[in-house]
Amino acid sequence: MLQYGQVTDAPVYLEDKELLGICNEFNIPEIESGTVEHDTLGSVGVLMLPQRGLSGLTGSIKLMFPEPSMVAMFSRPNKAAKFQVHQKIDVFDSDGLNEEKSDTLITHVKVLFNKNAFASVKKGEAHEDAADFTCTYLMQRLTSSDVPLVEIDLFANIYKVNGEDVWPN
C-alpha cells in the first residue's frame, strides 16, 4: 500500500523549554563525511573512501521580530546555545491520516553563533534577523524510539548511528 509522509509543522525550542514562535526557518546542519582519494598506477579509476572525520557542522536560524535577549545570544560567539526542532511528520494512506505511523522527529543541537546578519528595515515589511552557527552537538530521534537515529558530539568524540559507533575503536 502506498503511503505519503509530510512535515506539517516544526516548532523550535530554546534551551529545551521556551517555544520560539518567532522562528521562520531553522537550517539543521548537514552531516558530511570527508573522503580520502586513492589514485594508484594501473587502476581503472580513482577510489574515494570515507575518512573518520566529519566536515564542519554548520547551520542557520531566521527569526521574525526577535526579542532583545535573542539578539544578545546571537551576538556572543563564545557562548553555546541549545535548540530543539520538533518536525511533525504526518503519514497518509488510502484511509487518510495514519496516526500509528505518524511521528515527530526531534533534533537537538548545541551551537556557537558566528554570524549575525541584522536585516534591513523597510516600512510595512516584517523584520527578520538571521544568524549562522557552527554545531558542536547534534542528535536526532523519533518520539516513538529511545534510540537516537544519529548522535554527534564533537567535544565528547561521539559519532553514532542507531545507537552504534560508526567507527570501531
PDB file of C-alpha atoms in Angstrom:
ATOM      1  CA  MET A   1       0.000   0.000   0.000  1.00  0.00           C
ATOM      2  CA  LEU A   2       1.322   3.440  -0.898  1.00  0.00           C
ATOM      3  CA  GLN A   3       1.940   5.861   1.938  1.00  0.00           C
ATOM      4  CA  TYR A   4       2.849   9.515   1.864  1.00  0.00           C
ATOM      5  CA  GLY A   5       4.570  11.466   4.625  1.00  0.00           C
ATOM      6  CA  GLN A   6       4.936  15.183   5.026  1.00  0.00           C
ATOM      7  CA  VAL A   7       6.292  17.611   7.581  1.00  0.00           C
ATOM      8  CA  THR A   8       3.329  19.745   8.655  1.00  0.00           C
ATOM      9  CA  ASP A   9       4.947  21.839  11.378  1.00  0.00           C
ATOM     10  CA  ALA A  10       8.329  22.276  13.042  1.00  0.00           C
ATOM     11  CA  PRO A  11       8.266  24.271  16.280  1.00  0.00           C
ATOM     12  CA  VAL A  12      11.693  25.346  17.572  1.00  0.00           C
ATOM     13  CA  TYR A  13      12.502  25.418  21.294  1.00  0.00           C
ATOM     14  CA  LEU A  14      15.321  27.278  23.036  1.00  0.00           C
ATOM     15  CA  GLU A  15      17.133  25.615  25.945  1.00  0.00           C
ATOM     16  CA  ASP A  16      14.739  22.639  25.745  1.00  0.00           C
ATOM     17  CA  LYS A  17      11.722  24.586  27.017  1.00  0.00           C
ATOM     18  CA  GLU A  18      10.913  28.003  25.506  1.00  0.00           C
ATOM     19  CA  LEU A  19       8.975  27.918  22.236  1.00  0.00           C
ATOM     20  CA  LEU A  20      10.448  30.213  19.609  1.00  0.00           C
ATOM     21  CA  GLY A  21       7.219  31.084  17.835  1.00  0.00           C
ATOM     22  CA  ILE A  22       9.157  33.818  16.102  1.00  0.00           C
ATOM     23  CA  CYS A  23      11.334  31.357  14.174  1.00  0.00           C
ATOM     24  CA  ASN A  24      10.762  31.403  10.409  1.00  0.00           C
ATOM     25  CA  GLU A  25      13.462  28.957   9.387  1.00  0.00           C
ATOM     26  CA  PHE A  26      15.964  26.641  11.072  1.00  0.00           C
ATOM     27  CA  ASN A  27      18.584  25.010   8.834  1.00  0.00           C
ATOM     28  CA  ILE A  28      19.760  21.837  10.543  1.00  0.00           C
ATOM     29  CA  PRO A  29      23.456  21.076   9.916  1.00  0.00           C
ATOM     30  CA  GLU A  30      24.291  18.613   7.157  1.00  0.00           C
ATOM     31  CA  ILE A  31      26.385  15.582   8.065  1.00  0.00           C
ATOM     32  CA  GLU A  32      29.182  15.200   5.533  1.00  0.00           C
ATOM     33  CA  SER A  33      31.993  12.669   5.740  1.00  0.00           C
ATOM     34  CA  GLY A  34      35.358  13.667   4.429  1.00  0.00           C
ATOM     35  CA  THR A  35      36.996  11.411   1.869  1.00  0.00           C
ATOM     36  CA  VAL A  36      40.460  10.087   1.137  1.00  0.00           C
ATOM     37  CA  GLU A  37      41.369   9.762  -2.538  1.00  0.00           C
ATOM     38  CA  HIS A  38      43.330   6.726  -3.732  1.00  0.00           C
ATOM     39  CA  ASP A  39      44.723   7.173  -7.258  1.00  0.00           C
ATOM     40  CA  THR A  40      47.183   4.384  -7.984  1.00  0.00           C
ATOM     41  CA  LEU A  41      49.110   3.365 -11.080  1.00  0.00           C
ATOM     42  CA  GLY A  42      47.312   0.743 -13.126  1.00  0.00           C
ATOM     43  CA  SER A  43      43.876   1.205 -11.510  1.00  0.00           C
ATOM     44  CA  VAL A  44      40.885   1.871 -13.755  1.00  0.00           C
ATOM     45  CA  GLY A  45      39.708   4.788 -11.647  1.00  0.00           C
ATOM     46  CA  VAL A  46      40.100   6.854  -8.546  1.00  0.00           C
ATOM     47  CA  LEU A  47      38.841   5.175  -5.368  1.00  0.00           C
ATOM     48  CA  MET A  48      37.377   7.579  -2.817  1.00  0.00           C
ATOM     49  CA  LEU A  49      36.824   6.165   0.674  1.00  0.00           C
ATOM     50  CA  PRO A  50      35.349   7.841   3.748  1.00  0.00           C
ATOM     51  CA  GLN A  51      37.702   9.167   6.384  1.00  0.00           C
ATOM     52  CA  ARG A  52      36.933   9.094  10.091  1.00  0.00           C
ATOM     53  CA  GLY A  53      36.485  12.829  10.428  1.00  0.00           C
ATOM     54  CA  LEU A  54      33.354  14.765   9.563  1.00  0.00           C
ATOM     55  CA  SER A  55      33.236  18.087   7.785  1.00  0.00           C
ATOM     56  CA  GLY A  56      32.208  21.077   9.891  1.00  0.00           C
ATOM     57  CA  LEU A  57      28.576  21.128  11.008  1.00  0.00           C
ATOM     58  CA  THR A  58      27.045  24.473  10.110  1.00  0.00           C
ATOM     59  CA  GLY A  59      23.506  25.808  10.020  1.00  0.00           C
ATOM     60  CA  SER A  60      21.412  28.932  10.387  1.00  0.00           C
ATOM     61  CA  ILE A  61      18.311  30.299  12.025  1.00  0.00           C
ATOM     62  CA  LYS A  62      15.994  33.063  10.879  1.00  0.00           C
ATOM     63  CA  LEU A  63      13.800  34.904  13.374  1.00  0.00           C
ATOM     64  CA  MET A  64      10.909  37.276  12.898  1.00  0.00           C
ATOM     65  CA  PHE A  65      10.665  40.095  15.462  1.00  0.00           C
ATOM     66  CA  PRO A  66      13.477  38.788  17.691  1.00  0.00           C
ATOM     67  CA  GLU A  67      13.459  39.602  21.378  1.00  0.00           C
ATOM     68  CA  PRO A  68      16.439  41.653  22.609  1.00  0.00           C
ATOM     69  CA  SER A  69      17.668  38.629  24.582  1.00  0.00           C
ATOM     70  CA  MET A  70      17.781  36.644  21.322  1.00  0.00           C
ATOM     71  CA  VAL A  71      19.850  39.308  19.600  1.00  0.00           C
ATOM     72  CA  ALA A  72      22.288  39.255  22.519  1.00  0.00           C
ATOM     73  CA  MET A  73      22.542  35.448  22.334  1.00  0.00           C
ATOM     74  CA  PHE A  74      23.202  35.545  18.581  1.00  0.00           C
ATOM     75  CA  SER A  75      25.944  38.129  19.062  1.00  0.00           C
ATOM     76  CA  ARG A  76      28.049  36.063  21.508  1.00  0.00           C
ATOM     77  CA  PRO A  77      30.389  33.734  19.579  1.00  0.00           C
ATOM     78  CA  ASN A  78      31.833  32.205  22.764  1.00  0.00           C
ATOM     79  CA  LYS A  79      28.604  31.027  24.474  1.00  0.00           C
ATOM     80  CA  ALA A  80      26.780  27.893  23.332  1.00  0.00           C
ATOM     81  CA  ALA A  81      23.009  27.840  22.844  1.00  0.00           C
ATOM     82  CA  LYS A  82      20.810  24.737  22.808  1.00  0.00           C
ATOM     83  CA  PHE A  83      17.844  24.318  20.469  1.00  0.00           C
ATOM     84  CA  GLN A  84      15.305  21.613  19.676  1.00  0.00           C
ATOM     85  CA  VAL A  85      13.392  21.329  16.420  1.00  0.00           C
ATOM     86  CA  HIS A  86      10.258  19.145  16.510  1.00  0.00           C
ATOM     87  CA  GLN A  87       9.322  18.101  12.974  1.00  0.00           C
ATOM     88  CA  LYS A  88       5.756  16.776  12.940  1.00  0.00           C
ATOM     89  CA  ILE A  89       5.605  14.000  10.315  1.00  0.00           C
ATOM     90  CA  ASP A  90       2.087  13.070   9.225  1.00  0.00           C
ATOM     91  CA  VAL A  91       1.732   9.825   7.245  1.00  0.00           C
ATOM     92  CA  PHE A  92      -1.273   9.345   4.967  1.00  0.00           C
ATOM     93  CA  ASP A  93      -2.522   6.183   3.268  1.00  0.00           C
ATOM     94  CA  SER A  94      -5.732   5.290   1.429  1.00  0.00           C
ATOM     95  CA  ASP A  95      -7.726   5.634   4.690  1.00  0.00           C
ATOM     96  CA  GLY A  96      -6.412   9.122   5.477  1.00  0.00           C
ATOM     97  CA  LEU A  97      -4.096  10.070   8.337  1.00  0.00           C
ATOM     98  CA  ASN A  98      -2.347   7.009   9.762  1.00  0.00           C
ATOM     99  CA  GLU A  99      -1.822   8.045  13.381  1.00  0.00           C
ATOM    100  CA  GLU A 100       0.149   4.880  14.222  1.00  0.00           C
ATOM    101  CA  LYS A 101       2.812   5.620  11.605  1.00  0.00           C
ATOM    102  CA  SER A 102       2.851   9.395  12.090  1.00  0.00           C
ATOM    103  CA  ASP A 103       5.648  10.555  14.353  1.00  0.00           C
ATOM    104  CA  THR A 104       7.771  13.506  15.428  1.00  0.00           C
ATOM    105  CA  LEU A 105      11.457  13.803  14.547  1.00  0.00           C
ATOM    106  CA  ILE A 106      13.227  15.734  17.302  1.00  0.00           C
ATOM    107  CA  THR A 107      16.578  17.337  16.514  1.00  0.00           C
ATOM    108  CA  HIS A 108      18.723  18.580  19.410  1.00  0.00           C
ATOM    109  CA  VAL A 109      21.618  20.920  18.627  1.00  0.00           C
ATOM    110  CA  LYS A 110      24.170  22.859  20.644  1.00  0.00           C
ATOM    111  CA  VAL A 111      25.566  25.740  18.624  1.00  0.00           C
ATOM    112  CA  LEU A 112      28.047  28.598  18.649  1.00  0.00           C
ATOM    113  CA  PHE A 113      26.931  31.622  16.634  1.00  0.00           C
ATOM    114  CA  ASN A 114      29.493  33.084  14.247  1.00  0.00           C
ATOM    115  CA  LYS A 115      27.476  35.488  12.086  1.00  0.00           C
ATOM    116  CA  ASN A 116      24.552  37.727  12.931  1.00  0.00           C
ATOM    117  CA  ALA A 117      23.010  39.337   9.867  1.00  0.00           C
ATOM    118  CA  PHE A 118      20.780  42.144  11.100  1.00  0.00           C
ATOM    119  CA  ALA A 119      18.074  42.631   8.493  1.00  0.00           C
ATOM    120  CA  SER A 120      17.404  45.804   6.635  1.00  0.00           C
ATOM    121  CA  VAL A 121      14.496  47.893   7.832  1.00  0.00           C
ATOM    122  CA  LYS A 122      11.659  48.538   5.382  1.00  0.00           C
ATOM    123  CA  LYS A 123       8.415  50.308   6.106  1.00  0.00           C
ATOM    124  CA  GLY A 124       5.448  47.929   6.196  1.00  0.00           C
ATOM    125  CA  GLU A 125       7.513  44.734   5.984  1.00  0.00           C
ATOM    126  CA  ALA A 126       8.174  42.168   8.666  1.00  0.00           C
ATOM    127  CA  HIS A 127      11.516  42.437  10.431  1.00  0.00           C
ATOM    128  CA  GLU A 128      13.772  39.358  10.237  1.00  0.00           C
ATOM    129  CA  ASP A 129      17.160  38.592  11.747  1.00  0.00           C
ATOM    130  CA  ALA A 130      19.304  35.689  10.609  1.00  0.00           C
ATOM    131  CA  ALA A 131      22.253  34.084  12.331  1.00  0.00           C
ATOM    132  CA  ASP A 132      24.723  31.436  11.191  1.00  0.00           C
ATOM    133  CA  PHE A 133      26.244  28.921  13.573  1.00  0.00           C
ATOM    134  CA  THR A 134      28.634  26.036  13.949  1.00  0.00           C
ATOM    135  CA  CYS A 135      27.248  22.996  15.685  1.00  0.00           C
ATOM    136  CA  THR A 136      29.106  21.061  18.387  1.00  0.00           C
ATOM    137  CA  TYR A 137      26.302  18.593  19.222  1.00  0.00           C
ATOM    138  CA  LEU A 138      23.597  17.088  17.028  1.00  0.00           C
ATOM    139  CA  MET A 139      21.151  14.342  17.940  1.00  0.00           C
ATOM    140  CA  GLN A 140      18.046  13.201  16.087  1.00  0.00           C
ATOM    141  CA  ARG A 141      15.451  10.713  17.313  1.00  0.00           C
ATOM    142  CA  LEU A 142      11.850   9.807  16.701  1.00  0.00           C
ATOM    143  CA  THR A 143       9.464  10.205  19.635  1.00  0.00           C
ATOM    144  CA  SER A 144       8.469   6.555  19.123  1.00  0.00           C
ATOM    145  CA  SER A 145      12.033   5.390  19.966  1.00  0.00           C
ATOM    146  CA  ASP A 146      14.542   5.927  22.757  1.00  0.00           C
ATOM    147  CA  VAL A 147      17.472   5.131  20.444  1.00  0.00           C
ATOM    148  CA  PRO A 148      18.784   8.166  18.539  1.00  0.00           C
ATOM    149  CA  LEU A 149      18.893   7.873  14.752  1.00  0.00           C
ATOM    150  CA  VAL A 150      22.140   9.835  14.785  1.00  0.00           C
ATOM    151  CA  GLU A 151      24.222  11.386  17.565  1.00  0.00           C
ATOM    152  CA  ILE A 152      27.312  13.513  17.084  1.00  0.00           C
ATOM    153  CA  ASP A 153      29.145  15.200  19.951  1.00  0.00           C
ATOM    154  CA  LEU A 154      32.358  16.793  18.759  1.00  0.00           C
ATOM    155  CA  PHE A 155      33.678  17.538  22.266  1.00  0.00           C
ATOM    156  CA  ALA A 156      32.992  14.003  23.557  1.00  0.00           C
ATOM    157  CA  ASN A 157      34.225  12.398  20.297  1.00  0.00           C
ATOM    158  CA  ILE A 158      30.905  10.578  19.690  1.00  0.00           C
ATOM    159  CA  TYR A 159      29.529   9.626  16.279  1.00  0.00           C
ATOM    160  CA  LYS A 160      26.734   7.058  16.465  1.00  0.00           C
ATOM    161  CA  VAL A 161      24.002   5.892  14.105  1.00  0.00           C
ATOM    162  CA  ASN A 162      21.080   3.935  15.609  1.00  0.00           C
ATOM    163  CA  GLY A 163      22.993   3.796  18.905  1.00  0.00           C
ATOM    164  CA  GLU A 164      26.101   2.133  17.405  1.00  0.00           C
ATOM    165  CA  ASP A 165      29.513   3.714  16.909  1.00  0.00           C
ATOM    166  CA  VAL A 166      30.160   4.487  13.232  1.00  0.00           C
ATOM    167  CA  TRP A 167      33.873   3.758  13.532  1.00  0.00           C
ATOM    168  CA  PRO A 168      35.262   0.866  15.604  1.00  0.00           C
ATOM    169  CA  ASN A 169      37.901   1.673  18.233  1.00  0.00           C
TER     170      ASN A 169
END
